[in-house]
Steps between C-alpha positions, in 0.01 A plus 500: 500500500284804453123481536250615242502872410277739695227697326575874533128580532389258774835379635407131475698227322430455130468141375465377140132413556434871583553590131798727579593803296865606495574867440774747598690233694198408711250218488134581557199277564279509192215625721723775655617630161265799518528877471606652832250787456189342349548129573436424131647166389808552282684302234856532377361701209304746715733544798707814563758522777601796714745483793464121534118498497261394225223717359241515225633741233242767589589487872879537491598782740662808355862541592552784744762750392707651773488874540862572421621845405847630428641795697512703178131438431410579863683835471327579171158415641563720806604800287249786465286499188660714230166551326410801714302798380503869589187472714665235720550680832741235631759594236725798565808618313830527683571822308179692420682701229608188313279447197378151416289335233380726217649802679858367486752653262569169330134444429451855372798459265350181364156656461643804315730298271428520127263229388603270215322520168195280488427513129682517168406869462676583825819309414645809325452705816687241704788499251510881503520495878788246496691688228421836660381643166182663382459272199574136461726389217517130440838344431549455126517148373813449294 
């Protein structure tokens, strides 16, 4: 036959006259049913548990998150910052004749491209450009 349960707080046997409180598979003395941090007396309505211990709701420890990082994220974090500027002396081009940024051919082509019409008055000019004509003639409605 098994003896009376042991209180997880004090380690002593818990008897019915001790006003036991049963929670999370353990039996506590009524007097030992207190917050581990503050020692404040708890009830079944006010108790919060964390890793087998009991706490007042405002004293429950925060769960520690492990510092875990994937190899892909570690590689990305170790990569040089791509937000460099021209005055950054640590940045050098492999080919000094290669143009980058606003100087590049692709960027210049985009900057010099015809701009779309922004108003109804300019719509005719856009149509003329697409039809390669000097005057716009709308399709006749039949």
